[in-house]
Structure formats: C-alpha cells, structure tokens
Amino acid sequence: MKQLMIVVIGICLFSVGTTYEEAFAEESYGWNFKPAKNNETPTTEEQYLEWLDKYDGYFLGNANEKELYVTFDSGYENGTMPDLLDTLKEKQVPAAFFVTGHYLESEPELIKRMANEGHIVANHSWSHPHFPDLSDELIIQELKKVEDHYYALTGNPMHYVRPPRGTFNERTLDVSKKYGYHHIFWSFAYVDWNTDDQKGKAYAYEKIMDRVHPGAILLLHSVSTDNRDALGEVIDQLKAEGYTFKSLDELTGKHSASPIISGQTSEPQFGLQPFVTWINP
C-alpha cells in the first residue's frame, strides 16, 4: 500500500504543469535589443517579436509618434524614490514601477503613494528568480504573492509583468499571459543599477538623450542617484522636443488609465553592431 501511494503521488507531481526537470532542460532567453544611432528606433530578434505578438507583450510604443513610456524596476529602496515621485508629480508625468516582494514589504507607504498619485504599480515577481527554472505553478505563486500584497495595500489589481532578470522562454510567457498579464520589456536601458558606480547627473542625461526615440519604453532603475538627479531636466528637454509622456494603460488600451498625477493624495533593423543584452540584477 505504501509503495502504491508513492507511485500515485509521483504520477500527480509529474502530471500537473511542468516539472522541475522539464523546466531546467528548457532553453532560456535574455531580452536584448540593438540600440540605434541618431535617436532612431531599435529592434530586437524576430523570434521575440513573434512571441510578443502572441503573448501580449510590448517593448515599444508607436514608433511614428513622439510618445514615451517611463518605467522603473524597483527591487529595493535606498532613499531615491521620494525625490523621483516628487519630480514626476511636479512634471505631470506618469510612470510604471515594477516592484518585487521586498519592496512591497519594506516600503508600503511608498507603494501607496505611487498608486495614489496615478502611477502604475506592476509585477516584477516576489523573489526575483529566473523564471525558466521554475515550474508553471511556482511562476504563478511568484506573481500571485506580489499581486495579493499590492491589493491588500491599495485595493488595486495588477495587469503588467516584467520578467525578473529579463529572462524568459515561450513557456514562461504563456504562463504569465494565461494568468492575465501583459509583458512589458523595453527599447531603452543603460547600466544604471550599480549604486557603487554612479557617474553623475550629466552622464545619465547624456545616456538618455542620446538613445531616446519615438515610442520608447524606457527602463530605469529607481536606485540610481544619477537618474534621480537627471530626471527633471530630461523630462523638460524631451517635452521641449515635442515628446509626450504616456501611461502603459494608454499603450495597451486594455485597461482604464489611472488619473495621471492628479496631485491629490489619499490613503488606502539589424546592422553590424551587436545586440545589447540587459539582465536586470
């Protein structure tokens, strides 16, 4: 009887979703894109474009319009977020913050401030794992734990996910889509997350202005003091050049956009250059 029970349990484990052995054997991909010169629109792998279309993914808005989408990855707080939020509020710019479980647990008031001021708070997983290494069930657990904590803080749902570390495969995209998420990648990023190697306001300003392009989804890390110090001037200059800052809800057109920084607060083409692969720490 004991042996029979073990066999039955084993069958159940291997018949529900994807097993660890199957997941570990799968190929993994890191998001990449080829930066373009002269503020032209970058592109990415043809396979990635097919998957984005199939699994509700975006890395770019309308490349024919001077529109921009500001997004931040926020794994932890080091004192920069209040200033970033102050700047976004002053400049009337909406943003999306992809947060982890650590941020939700350690900074509930900042999370509520993001939501109250009209920003999107999105899912970056609970523990920032490598999704291709996880079973379907564990991926859903990672997503659900984040959205449950966010709902408890704000009463709001989540609609967007950015795979942690920028790593994925077709199965992980499929799992997240079926669970109700749109995938948000990016068409601009630079190495801004190393807090021990910040290069100053002028460096961040030049990096952003050099590669910004129509339809850009900008990936910035909120721990960067360079980003914090440069953000106001970046926004002012881009507006002067005719750019409009939009919400991800306007990009997808599938959810009602939040009031954009209302000021009210309340409580609860491939060339010779190589692709650049960005793996978020």
PDB file of C-alpha atoms in Angstrom:
ATOM      1  CA  MET A   1       0.000   0.000   0.000  1.00  0.00           C
ATOM      2  CA  LYS A   2       2.833   2.397   0.900  1.00  0.00           C
ATOM      3  CA  GLN A   3       4.561   1.746  -2.419  1.00  0.00           C
ATOM      4  CA  LEU A   4       1.283   2.325  -4.278  1.00  0.00           C
ATOM      5  CA  MET A   5       0.808   5.669  -2.527  1.00  0.00           C
ATOM      6  CA  ILE A   6       4.303   6.780  -3.521  1.00  0.00           C
ATOM      7  CA  VAL A   7       3.621   5.849  -7.160  1.00  0.00           C
ATOM      8  CA  VAL A   8       0.311   7.752  -7.170  1.00  0.00           C
ATOM      9  CA  ILE A   9       1.913  10.836  -5.612  1.00  0.00           C
ATOM     10  CA  GLY A  10       4.706  10.681  -8.183  1.00  0.00           C
ATOM     11  CA  ILE A  11       2.228  10.490 -11.048  1.00  0.00           C
ATOM     12  CA  CYS A  12       0.366  13.508  -9.690  1.00  0.00           C
ATOM     13  CA  LEU A  13       3.552  15.541  -9.364  1.00  0.00           C
ATOM     14  CA  PHE A  14       4.614  14.836 -12.926  1.00  0.00           C
ATOM     15  CA  SER A  15       1.192  15.300 -14.486  1.00  0.00           C
ATOM     16  CA  VAL A  16       0.295  18.754 -13.150  1.00  0.00           C
ATOM     17  CA  GLY A  17       2.004  21.567 -15.027  1.00  0.00           C
ATOM     18  CA  THR A  18       5.702  21.488 -15.807  1.00  0.00           C
ATOM     19  CA  THR A  19       8.153  19.590 -13.626  1.00  0.00           C
ATOM     20  CA  TYR A  20      11.468  20.939 -12.393  1.00  0.00           C
ATOM     21  CA  GLU A  21      13.321  18.518 -14.682  1.00  0.00           C
ATOM     22  CA  GLU A  22      11.396  19.766 -17.724  1.00  0.00           C
ATOM     23  CA  ALA A  23      11.863  23.391 -16.749  1.00  0.00           C
ATOM     24  CA  PHE A  24      15.608  23.064 -16.159  1.00  0.00           C
ATOM     25  CA  ALA A  25      16.022  21.419 -19.581  1.00  0.00           C
ATOM     26  CA  GLU A  26      14.374  24.297 -21.412  1.00  0.00           C
ATOM     27  CA  GLU A  27      16.274  26.948 -23.293  1.00  0.00           C
ATOM     28  CA  SER A  28      16.344  30.352 -21.674  1.00  0.00           C
ATOM     29  CA  TYR A  29      16.488  33.730 -23.393  1.00  0.00           C
ATOM     30  CA  GLY A  30      17.665  37.129 -22.207  1.00  0.00           C
ATOM     31  CA  TRP A  31      15.870  40.186 -23.528  1.00  0.00           C
ATOM     32  CA  ASN A  32      18.038  42.080 -25.981  1.00  0.00           C
ATOM     33  CA  PHE A  33      17.767  44.890 -28.459  1.00  0.00           C
ATOM     34  CA  LYS A  34      20.077  46.750 -30.794  1.00  0.00           C
ATOM     35  CA  PRO A  35      20.453  50.423 -29.908  1.00  0.00           C
ATOM     36  CA  ALA A  36      20.098  52.666 -32.943  1.00  0.00           C
ATOM     37  CA  LYS A  37      22.032  55.820 -33.654  1.00  0.00           C
ATOM     38  CA  ASN A  38      20.589  59.295 -34.115  1.00  0.00           C
ATOM     39  CA  ASN A  39      17.579  58.609 -31.898  1.00  0.00           C
ATOM     40  CA  GLU A  40      16.195  56.072 -34.340  1.00  0.00           C
ATOM     41  CA  THR A  41      14.001  53.175 -33.277  1.00  0.00           C
ATOM     42  CA  PRO A  42      15.787  49.975 -32.214  1.00  0.00           C
ATOM     43  CA  THR A  43      14.544  46.487 -32.921  1.00  0.00           C
ATOM     44  CA  THR A  44      15.003  43.030 -31.473  1.00  0.00           C
ATOM     45  CA  GLU A  45      15.093  39.367 -32.518  1.00  0.00           C
ATOM     46  CA  GLU A  46      12.442  38.222 -34.984  1.00  0.00           C
ATOM     47  CA  GLN A  47      11.554  35.362 -32.637  1.00  0.00           C
ATOM     48  CA  TYR A  48      10.990  37.792 -29.807  1.00  0.00           C
ATOM     49  CA  LEU A  49       8.710  39.925 -31.959  1.00  0.00           C
ATOM     50  CA  GLU A  50       6.620  36.858 -32.778  1.00  0.00           C
ATOM     51  CA  TRP A  51       6.341  35.922 -29.116  1.00  0.00           C
ATOM     52  CA  LEU A  52       5.442  39.457 -28.061  1.00  0.00           C
ATOM     53  CA  ASP A  53       2.595  39.425 -30.560  1.00  0.00           C
ATOM     54  CA  LYS A  54       1.429  36.010 -29.399  1.00  0.00           C
ATOM     55  CA  TYR A  55       1.724  36.559 -25.659  1.00  0.00           C
ATOM     56  CA  ASP A  56       0.547  40.148 -25.149  1.00  0.00           C
ATOM     57  CA  GLY A  57       3.987  41.699 -24.965  1.00  0.00           C
ATOM     58  CA  TYR A  58       5.374  45.145 -25.670  1.00  0.00           C
ATOM     59  CA  PHE A  59       8.843  46.600 -25.924  1.00  0.00           C
ATOM     60  CA  LEU A  60       7.925  49.663 -27.965  1.00  0.00           C
ATOM     61  CA  GLY A  61       5.036  52.039 -28.464  1.00  0.00           C
ATOM     62  CA  ASN A  62       4.133  53.796 -31.701  1.00  0.00           C
ATOM     63  CA  ALA A  63       7.461  54.442 -33.419  1.00  0.00           C
ATOM     64  CA  ASN A  64       5.777  57.032 -35.641  1.00  0.00           C
ATOM     65  CA  GLU A  65       4.778  59.232 -32.729  1.00  0.00           C
ATOM     66  CA  LYS A  66       6.915  61.153 -30.260  1.00  0.00           C
ATOM     67  CA  GLU A  67       5.499  59.323 -27.266  1.00  0.00           C
ATOM     68  CA  LEU A  68       7.386  57.866 -24.330  1.00  0.00           C
ATOM     69  CA  TYR A  69       6.673  55.423 -21.513  1.00  0.00           C
ATOM     70  CA  VAL A  70       8.714  55.763 -18.336  1.00  0.00           C
ATOM     71  CA  THR A  71       9.195  52.567 -16.330  1.00  0.00           C
ATOM     72  CA  PHE A  72      11.293  51.799 -13.285  1.00  0.00           C
ATOM     73  CA  ASP A  73      12.463  48.495 -11.854  1.00  0.00           C
ATOM     74  CA  SER A  74      12.292  48.762  -8.085  1.00  0.00           C
ATOM     75  CA  GLY A  75      13.735  45.870  -6.115  1.00  0.00           C
ATOM     76  CA  TYR A  76      14.659  47.801  -3.007  1.00  0.00           C
ATOM     77  CA  GLU A  77      14.722  51.346  -1.671  1.00  0.00           C
ATOM     78  CA  ASN A  78      17.828  53.437  -0.992  1.00  0.00           C
ATOM     79  CA  GLY A  79      16.261  56.852  -0.471  1.00  0.00           C
ATOM     80  CA  THR A  80      15.790  57.909  -4.096  1.00  0.00           C
ATOM     81  CA  MET A  81      12.099  57.141  -4.597  1.00  0.00           C
ATOM     82  CA  PRO A  82      10.589  60.146  -2.769  1.00  0.00           C
ATOM     83  CA  ASP A  83      12.589  62.509  -4.976  1.00  0.00           C
ATOM     84  CA  LEU A  84      11.655  60.587  -8.131  1.00  0.00           C
ATOM     85  CA  LEU A  85       7.982  60.763  -7.200  1.00  0.00           C
ATOM     86  CA  ASP A  86       8.276  64.461  -6.401  1.00  0.00           C
ATOM     87  CA  THR A  87       9.747  65.116  -9.850  1.00  0.00           C
ATOM     88  CA  LEU A  88       7.140  63.029 -11.657  1.00  0.00           C
ATOM     89  CA  LYS A  89       4.367  64.829  -9.792  1.00  0.00           C
ATOM     90  CA  GLU A  90       5.820  68.269 -10.494  1.00  0.00           C
ATOM     91  CA  LYS A  91       6.255  67.487 -14.197  1.00  0.00           C
ATOM     92  CA  GLN A  92       2.885  65.697 -14.517  1.00  0.00           C
ATOM     93  CA  VAL A  93       4.465  62.517 -15.913  1.00  0.00           C
ATOM     94  CA  PRO A  94       3.002  59.048 -15.352  1.00  0.00           C
ATOM     95  CA  ALA A  95       5.321  56.112 -14.715  1.00  0.00           C
ATOM     96  CA  ALA A  96       5.151  52.376 -14.095  1.00  0.00           C
ATOM     97  CA  PHE A  97       7.047  50.818 -11.200  1.00  0.00           C
ATOM     98  CA  PHE A  98       7.856  47.114 -11.440  1.00  0.00           C
ATOM     99  CA  VAL A  99       8.207  46.037  -7.834  1.00  0.00           C
ATOM    100  CA  THR A 100       9.359  42.926  -6.006  1.00  0.00           C
ATOM    101  CA  GLY A 101       8.120  41.381  -2.800  1.00  0.00           C
ATOM    102  CA  HIS A 102      10.922  43.003  -0.843  1.00  0.00           C
ATOM    103  CA  TYR A 103       9.799  46.448  -1.927  1.00  0.00           C
ATOM    104  CA  LEU A 104       6.173  45.742  -1.101  1.00  0.00           C
ATOM    105  CA  GLU A 105       7.039  44.531   2.374  1.00  0.00           C
ATOM    106  CA  SER A 106       9.637  47.168   3.214  1.00  0.00           C
ATOM    107  CA  GLU A 107       8.052  50.278   1.627  1.00  0.00           C
ATOM    108  CA  PRO A 108       4.257  50.069   1.877  1.00  0.00           C
ATOM    109  CA  GLU A 109       3.815  53.847   2.173  1.00  0.00           C
ATOM    110  CA  LEU A 110       5.791  54.488  -0.996  1.00  0.00           C
ATOM    111  CA  ILE A 111       3.758  51.833  -2.796  1.00  0.00           C
ATOM    112  CA  LYS A 112       0.554  53.552  -1.729  1.00  0.00           C
ATOM    113  CA  ARG A 113       1.964  56.906  -2.805  1.00  0.00           C
ATOM    114  CA  MET A 114       2.734  55.522  -6.281  1.00  0.00           C
ATOM    115  CA  ALA A 115      -0.845  54.344  -6.662  1.00  0.00           C
ATOM    116  CA  ASN A 116      -2.422  57.454  -5.140  1.00  0.00           C
ATOM    117  CA  GLU A 117      -0.501  59.741  -7.489  1.00  0.00           C
ATOM    118  CA  GLY A 118      -1.718  57.927 -10.602  1.00  0.00           C
ATOM    119  CA  HIS A 119       1.238  55.677 -11.374  1.00  0.00           C
ATOM    120  CA  ILE A 120       1.028  52.017 -12.345  1.00  0.00           C
ATOM    121  CA  VAL A 121       2.488  49.515  -9.927  1.00  0.00           C
ATOM    122  CA  ALA A 122       3.407  46.332 -11.776  1.00  0.00           C
ATOM    123  CA  ASN A 123       4.723  42.852 -11.080  1.00  0.00           C
ATOM    124  CA  HIS A 124       8.433  42.039 -11.060  1.00  0.00           C
ATOM    125  CA  SER A 125       7.934  38.784  -9.093  1.00  0.00           C
ATOM    126  CA  TRP A 126       8.182  38.174  -5.372  1.00  0.00           C
ATOM    127  CA  SER A 127      11.784  36.943  -5.063  1.00  0.00           C
ATOM    128  CA  HIS A 128      13.273  37.904  -8.461  1.00  0.00           C
ATOM    129  CA  PRO A 129      14.001  34.338  -9.652  1.00  0.00           C
ATOM    130  CA  HIS A 130      14.979  33.052 -13.078  1.00  0.00           C
ATOM    131  CA  PHE A 131      11.517  32.169 -14.429  1.00  0.00           C
ATOM    132  CA  PRO A 132      12.679  29.453 -16.896  1.00  0.00           C
ATOM    133  CA  ASP A 133      13.962  27.470 -13.899  1.00  0.00           C
ATOM    134  CA  LEU A 134      10.537  27.431 -12.254  1.00  0.00           C
ATOM    135  CA  SER A 135       7.537  25.192 -12.825  1.00  0.00           C
ATOM    136  CA  ASP A 136       4.315  26.748 -14.048  1.00  0.00           C
ATOM    137  CA  GLU A 137       2.913  26.602 -10.524  1.00  0.00           C
ATOM    138  CA  LEU A 138       5.899  28.363  -8.967  1.00  0.00           C
ATOM    139  CA  ILE A 139       5.773  31.144 -11.559  1.00  0.00           C
ATOM    140  CA  ILE A 140       2.137  31.735 -10.688  1.00  0.00           C
ATOM    141  CA  GLN A 141       2.983  31.699  -6.980  1.00  0.00           C
ATOM    142  CA  GLU A 142       5.620  34.381  -7.569  1.00  0.00           C
ATOM    143  CA  LEU A 143       3.122  36.562  -9.420  1.00  0.00           C
ATOM    144  CA  LYS A 144       0.184  35.952  -7.129  1.00  0.00           C
ATOM    145  CA  LYS A 145       2.068  36.759  -3.940  1.00  0.00           C
ATOM    146  CA  VAL A 146       3.017  40.170  -5.334  1.00  0.00           C
ATOM    147  CA  GLU A 147      -0.476  40.993  -6.572  1.00  0.00           C
ATOM    148  CA  ASP A 148      -2.077  39.831  -3.323  1.00  0.00           C
ATOM    149  CA  HIS A 149       0.175  42.095  -1.249  1.00  0.00           C
ATOM    150  CA  TYR A 150      -0.416  45.009  -3.591  1.00  0.00           C
ATOM    151  CA  TYR A 151      -4.175  44.516  -3.459  1.00  0.00           C
ATOM    152  CA  ALA A 152      -4.054  44.408   0.326  1.00  0.00           C
ATOM    153  CA  LEU A 153      -2.246  47.763   0.343  1.00  0.00           C
ATOM    154  CA  THR A 154      -4.253  49.611  -2.304  1.00  0.00           C
ATOM    155  CA  GLY A 155      -7.292  47.611  -3.383  1.00  0.00           C
ATOM    156  CA  ASN A 156      -5.966  47.743  -6.954  1.00  0.00           C
ATOM    157  CA  PRO A 157      -5.257  44.851  -9.341  1.00  0.00           C
ATOM    158  CA  MET A 158      -2.090  44.330 -11.367  1.00  0.00           C
ATOM    159  CA  HIS A 159      -2.024  43.952 -15.156  1.00  0.00           C
ATOM    160  CA  TYR A 160       1.632  44.113 -16.193  1.00  0.00           C
ATOM    161  CA  VAL A 161       4.676  41.943 -15.607  1.00  0.00           C
ATOM    162  CA  ARG A 162       8.363  42.356 -16.374  1.00  0.00           C
ATOM    163  CA  PRO A 163      10.177  39.023 -16.123  1.00  0.00           C
ATOM    164  CA  PRO A 164      12.858  39.230 -13.435  1.00  0.00           C
ATOM    165  CA  ARG A 165      16.418  39.398 -14.777  1.00  0.00           C
ATOM    166  CA  GLY A 166      14.911  39.918 -18.241  1.00  0.00           C
ATOM    167  CA  THR A 167      14.960  36.148 -18.776  1.00  0.00           C
ATOM    168  CA  PHE A 168      12.139  34.100 -20.296  1.00  0.00           C
ATOM    169  CA  ASN A 169      11.146  31.468 -22.799  1.00  0.00           C
ATOM    170  CA  GLU A 170       7.946  30.701 -24.655  1.00  0.00           C
ATOM    171  CA  ARG A 171       6.529  28.634 -21.799  1.00  0.00           C
ATOM    172  CA  THR A 172       7.035  31.344 -19.185  1.00  0.00           C
ATOM    173  CA  LEU A 173       5.430  33.929 -21.473  1.00  0.00           C
ATOM    174  CA  ASP A 174       2.500  31.603 -21.983  1.00  0.00           C
ATOM    175  CA  VAL A 175       2.071  31.005 -18.250  1.00  0.00           C
ATOM    176  CA  SER A 176       2.025  34.712 -17.403  1.00  0.00           C
ATOM    177  CA  LYS A 177      -0.361  35.548 -20.241  1.00  0.00           C
ATOM    178  CA  LYS A 178      -2.795  32.828 -19.233  1.00  0.00           C
ATOM    179  CA  TYR A 179      -2.651  34.180 -15.703  1.00  0.00           C
ATOM    180  CA  GLY A 180      -3.797  37.544 -17.045  1.00  0.00           C
ATOM    181  CA  TYR A 181      -0.648  39.595 -17.556  1.00  0.00           C
ATOM    182  CA  HIS A 182       0.732  41.751 -20.349  1.00  0.00           C
ATOM    183  CA  HIS A 183       4.524  41.561 -20.704  1.00  0.00           C
ATOM    184  CA  ILE A 184       6.436  44.828 -20.703  1.00  0.00           C
ATOM    185  CA  PHE A 185      10.015  44.763 -21.969  1.00  0.00           C
ATOM    186  CA  TRP A 186      11.929  47.845 -23.100  1.00  0.00           C
ATOM    187  CA  SER A 187      13.621  49.627 -26.006  1.00  0.00           C
ATOM    188  CA  PHE A 188      15.965  51.739 -23.907  1.00  0.00           C
ATOM    189  CA  ALA A 189      18.185  50.929 -20.950  1.00  0.00           C
ATOM    190  CA  TYR A 190      21.674  51.642 -19.735  1.00  0.00           C
ATOM    191  CA  VAL A 191      23.825  50.341 -16.903  1.00  0.00           C
ATOM    192  CA  ASP A 192      22.348  52.425 -14.122  1.00  0.00           C
ATOM    193  CA  TRP A 193      21.698  49.891 -11.345  1.00  0.00           C
ATOM    194  CA  ASN A 194      25.168  49.654  -9.791  1.00  0.00           C
ATOM    195  CA  THR A 195      24.922  52.001  -6.829  1.00  0.00           C
ATOM    196  CA  ASP A 196      28.697  51.759  -6.313  1.00  0.00           C
ATOM    197  CA  ASP A 197      29.369  53.071  -9.808  1.00  0.00           C
ATOM    198  CA  GLN A 198      27.158  56.107 -10.294  1.00  0.00           C
ATOM    199  CA  LYS A 199      28.697  58.588 -12.713  1.00  0.00           C
ATOM    200  CA  GLY A 200      26.700  61.734 -12.088  1.00  0.00           C
ATOM    201  CA  LYS A 201      23.730  63.650 -13.373  1.00  0.00           C
ATOM    202  CA  ALA A 202      25.338  64.677 -16.672  1.00  0.00           C
ATOM    203  CA  TYR A 203      26.165  61.060 -17.527  1.00  0.00           C
ATOM    204  CA  ALA A 204      22.557  59.912 -17.045  1.00  0.00           C
ATOM    205  CA  TYR A 205      21.241  62.886 -19.007  1.00  0.00           C
ATOM    206  CA  GLU A 206      23.553  62.159 -21.953  1.00  0.00           C
ATOM    207  CA  LYS A 207      22.779  58.430 -21.954  1.00  0.00           C
ATOM    208  CA  ILE A 208      19.044  59.009 -22.068  1.00  0.00           C
ATOM    209  CA  MET A 209      19.067  61.864 -24.545  1.00  0.00           C
ATOM    210  CA  ASP A 210      21.468  60.056 -26.878  1.00  0.00           C
ATOM    211  CA  ARG A 211      19.263  56.979 -27.304  1.00  0.00           C
ATOM    212  CA  VAL A 212      15.694  58.134 -26.662  1.00  0.00           C
ATOM    213  CA  HIS A 213      13.398  57.556 -29.646  1.00  0.00           C
ATOM    214  CA  PRO A 214       9.734  57.790 -30.652  1.00  0.00           C
ATOM    215  CA  GLY A 215       7.681  55.116 -28.937  1.00  0.00           C
ATOM    216  CA  ALA A 216      10.375  54.298 -26.407  1.00  0.00           C
ATOM    217  CA  ILE A 217       9.646  52.217 -23.347  1.00  0.00           C
ATOM    218  CA  LEU A 218      12.364  53.467 -21.037  1.00  0.00           C
ATOM    219  CA  LEU A 219      13.770  51.128 -18.402  1.00  0.00           C
ATOM    220  CA  LEU A 220      15.363  52.963 -15.491  1.00  0.00           C
ATOM    221  CA  HIS A 221      16.303  51.653 -12.063  1.00  0.00           C
ATOM    222  CA  SER A 222      14.954  53.640  -9.165  1.00  0.00           C
ATOM    223  CA  VAL A 223      18.058  53.058  -7.015  1.00  0.00           C
ATOM    224  CA  SER A 224      20.162  55.218  -9.354  1.00  0.00           C
ATOM    225  CA  THR A 225      21.042  58.605  -7.909  1.00  0.00           C
ATOM    226  CA  ASP A 226      22.085  59.598 -11.438  1.00  0.00           C
ATOM    227  CA  ASN A 227      18.524  59.005 -12.647  1.00  0.00           C
ATOM    228  CA  ARG A 228      17.086  60.846  -9.670  1.00  0.00           C
ATOM    229  CA  ASP A 229      19.242  63.901 -10.277  1.00  0.00           C
ATOM    230  CA  ALA A 230      18.786  63.997 -14.075  1.00  0.00           C
ATOM    231  CA  LEU A 231      15.103  63.128 -14.362  1.00  0.00           C
ATOM    232  CA  GLY A 232      13.684  66.662 -14.155  1.00  0.00           C
ATOM    233  CA  GLU A 233      15.965  68.069 -16.831  1.00  0.00           C
ATOM    234  CA  VAL A 234      15.413  65.011 -19.041  1.00  0.00           C
ATOM    235  CA  ILE A 235      11.646  65.464 -18.879  1.00  0.00           C
ATOM    236  CA  ASP A 236      11.853  69.206 -19.560  1.00  0.00           C
ATOM    237  CA  GLN A 237      14.114  68.747 -22.575  1.00  0.00           C
ATOM    238  CA  LEU A 238      12.073  65.910 -24.055  1.00  0.00           C
ATOM    239  CA  LYS A 239       8.875  67.915 -23.709  1.00  0.00           C
ATOM    240  CA  ALA A 240      10.629  70.824 -25.411  1.00  0.00           C
ATOM    241  CA  GLU A 241      11.481  68.460 -28.282  1.00  0.00           C
ATOM    242  CA  GLY A 242       7.821  67.551 -28.667  1.00  0.00           C
ATOM    243  CA  TYR A 243       7.647  64.276 -26.755  1.00  0.00           C
ATOM    244  CA  THR A 244       4.555  63.280 -24.784  1.00  0.00           C
ATOM    245  CA  PHE A 245       4.729  61.001 -21.757  1.00  0.00           C
ATOM    246  CA  LYS A 246       2.054  58.331 -21.639  1.00  0.00           C
ATOM    247  CA  SER A 247       0.843  55.567 -19.357  1.00  0.00           C
ATOM    248  CA  LEU A 248       1.162  51.854 -20.131  1.00  0.00           C
ATOM    249  CA  ASP A 249      -2.627  51.732 -19.989  1.00  0.00           C
ATOM    250  CA  GLU A 250      -2.673  54.055 -22.985  1.00  0.00           C
ATOM    251  CA  LEU A 251      -0.164  51.805 -24.755  1.00  0.00           C
ATOM    252  CA  THR A 252      -2.172  48.612 -24.315  1.00  0.00           C
ATOM    253  CA  GLY A 253      -5.596  50.214 -24.496  1.00  0.00           C
ATOM    254  CA  LYS A 254      -6.929  47.341 -22.424  1.00  0.00           C
ATOM    255  CA  HIS A 255      -7.369  48.940 -19.033  1.00  0.00           C
ATOM    256  CA  SER A 256      -8.753  52.180 -17.737  1.00  0.00           C
ATOM    257  CA  ALA A 257      -5.905  54.601 -17.240  1.00  0.00           C
ATOM    258  CA  SER A 258      -5.406  55.960 -13.742  1.00  0.00           C
ATOM    259  CA  PRO A 259      -5.700  59.716 -13.193  1.00  0.00           C
ATOM    260  CA  ILE A 260      -2.319  60.998 -14.290  1.00  0.00           C
ATOM    261  CA  ILE A 261      -0.556  62.647 -11.399  1.00  0.00           C
ATOM    262  CA  SER A 262      -3.639  64.385 -10.125  1.00  0.00           C
ATOM    263  CA  GLY A 263      -1.850  65.999  -7.228  1.00  0.00           C
ATOM    264  CA  GLN A 264      -4.429  64.520  -4.882  1.00  0.00           C
ATOM    265  CA  THR A 265      -3.286  62.082  -2.270  1.00  0.00           C
ATOM    266  CA  SER A 266      -5.333  59.804  -0.123  1.00  0.00           C
ATOM    267  CA  GLU A 267      -4.755  56.808   1.997  1.00  0.00           C
ATOM    268  CA  PRO A 268      -5.525  53.402   1.026  1.00  0.00           C
ATOM    269  CA  GLN A 269      16.864  46.629 -38.258  1.00  0.00           C
ATOM    270  CA  PHE A 270      19.880  44.536 -37.590  1.00  0.00           C
ATOM    271  CA  GLY A 271      23.227  46.052 -38.552  1.00  0.00           C
ATOM    272  CA  LEU A 272      26.841  45.325 -37.853  1.00  0.00           C
ATOM    273  CA  GLN A 273      26.635  46.362 -34.234  1.00  0.00           C
ATOM    274  CA  PRO A 274      25.911  43.564 -31.746  1.00  0.00           C
ATOM    275  CA  PHE A 275      22.733  43.340 -29.769  1.00  0.00           C
ATOM    276  CA  VAL A 276      22.855  44.551 -26.229  1.00  0.00           C
ATOM    277  CA  THR A 277      21.523  42.088 -23.676  1.00  0.00           C
ATOM    278  CA  TRP A 278      20.227  43.591 -20.457  1.00  0.00           C
ATOM    279  CA  ILE A 279      19.928  41.302 -17.478  1.00  0.00           C
ATOM    280  CA  ASN A 280      18.492  43.190 -14.551  1.00  0.00           C
ATOM    281  CA  PRO A 281      20.187  42.473 -11.256  1.00  0.00           C
TER     282      PRO A 281
END
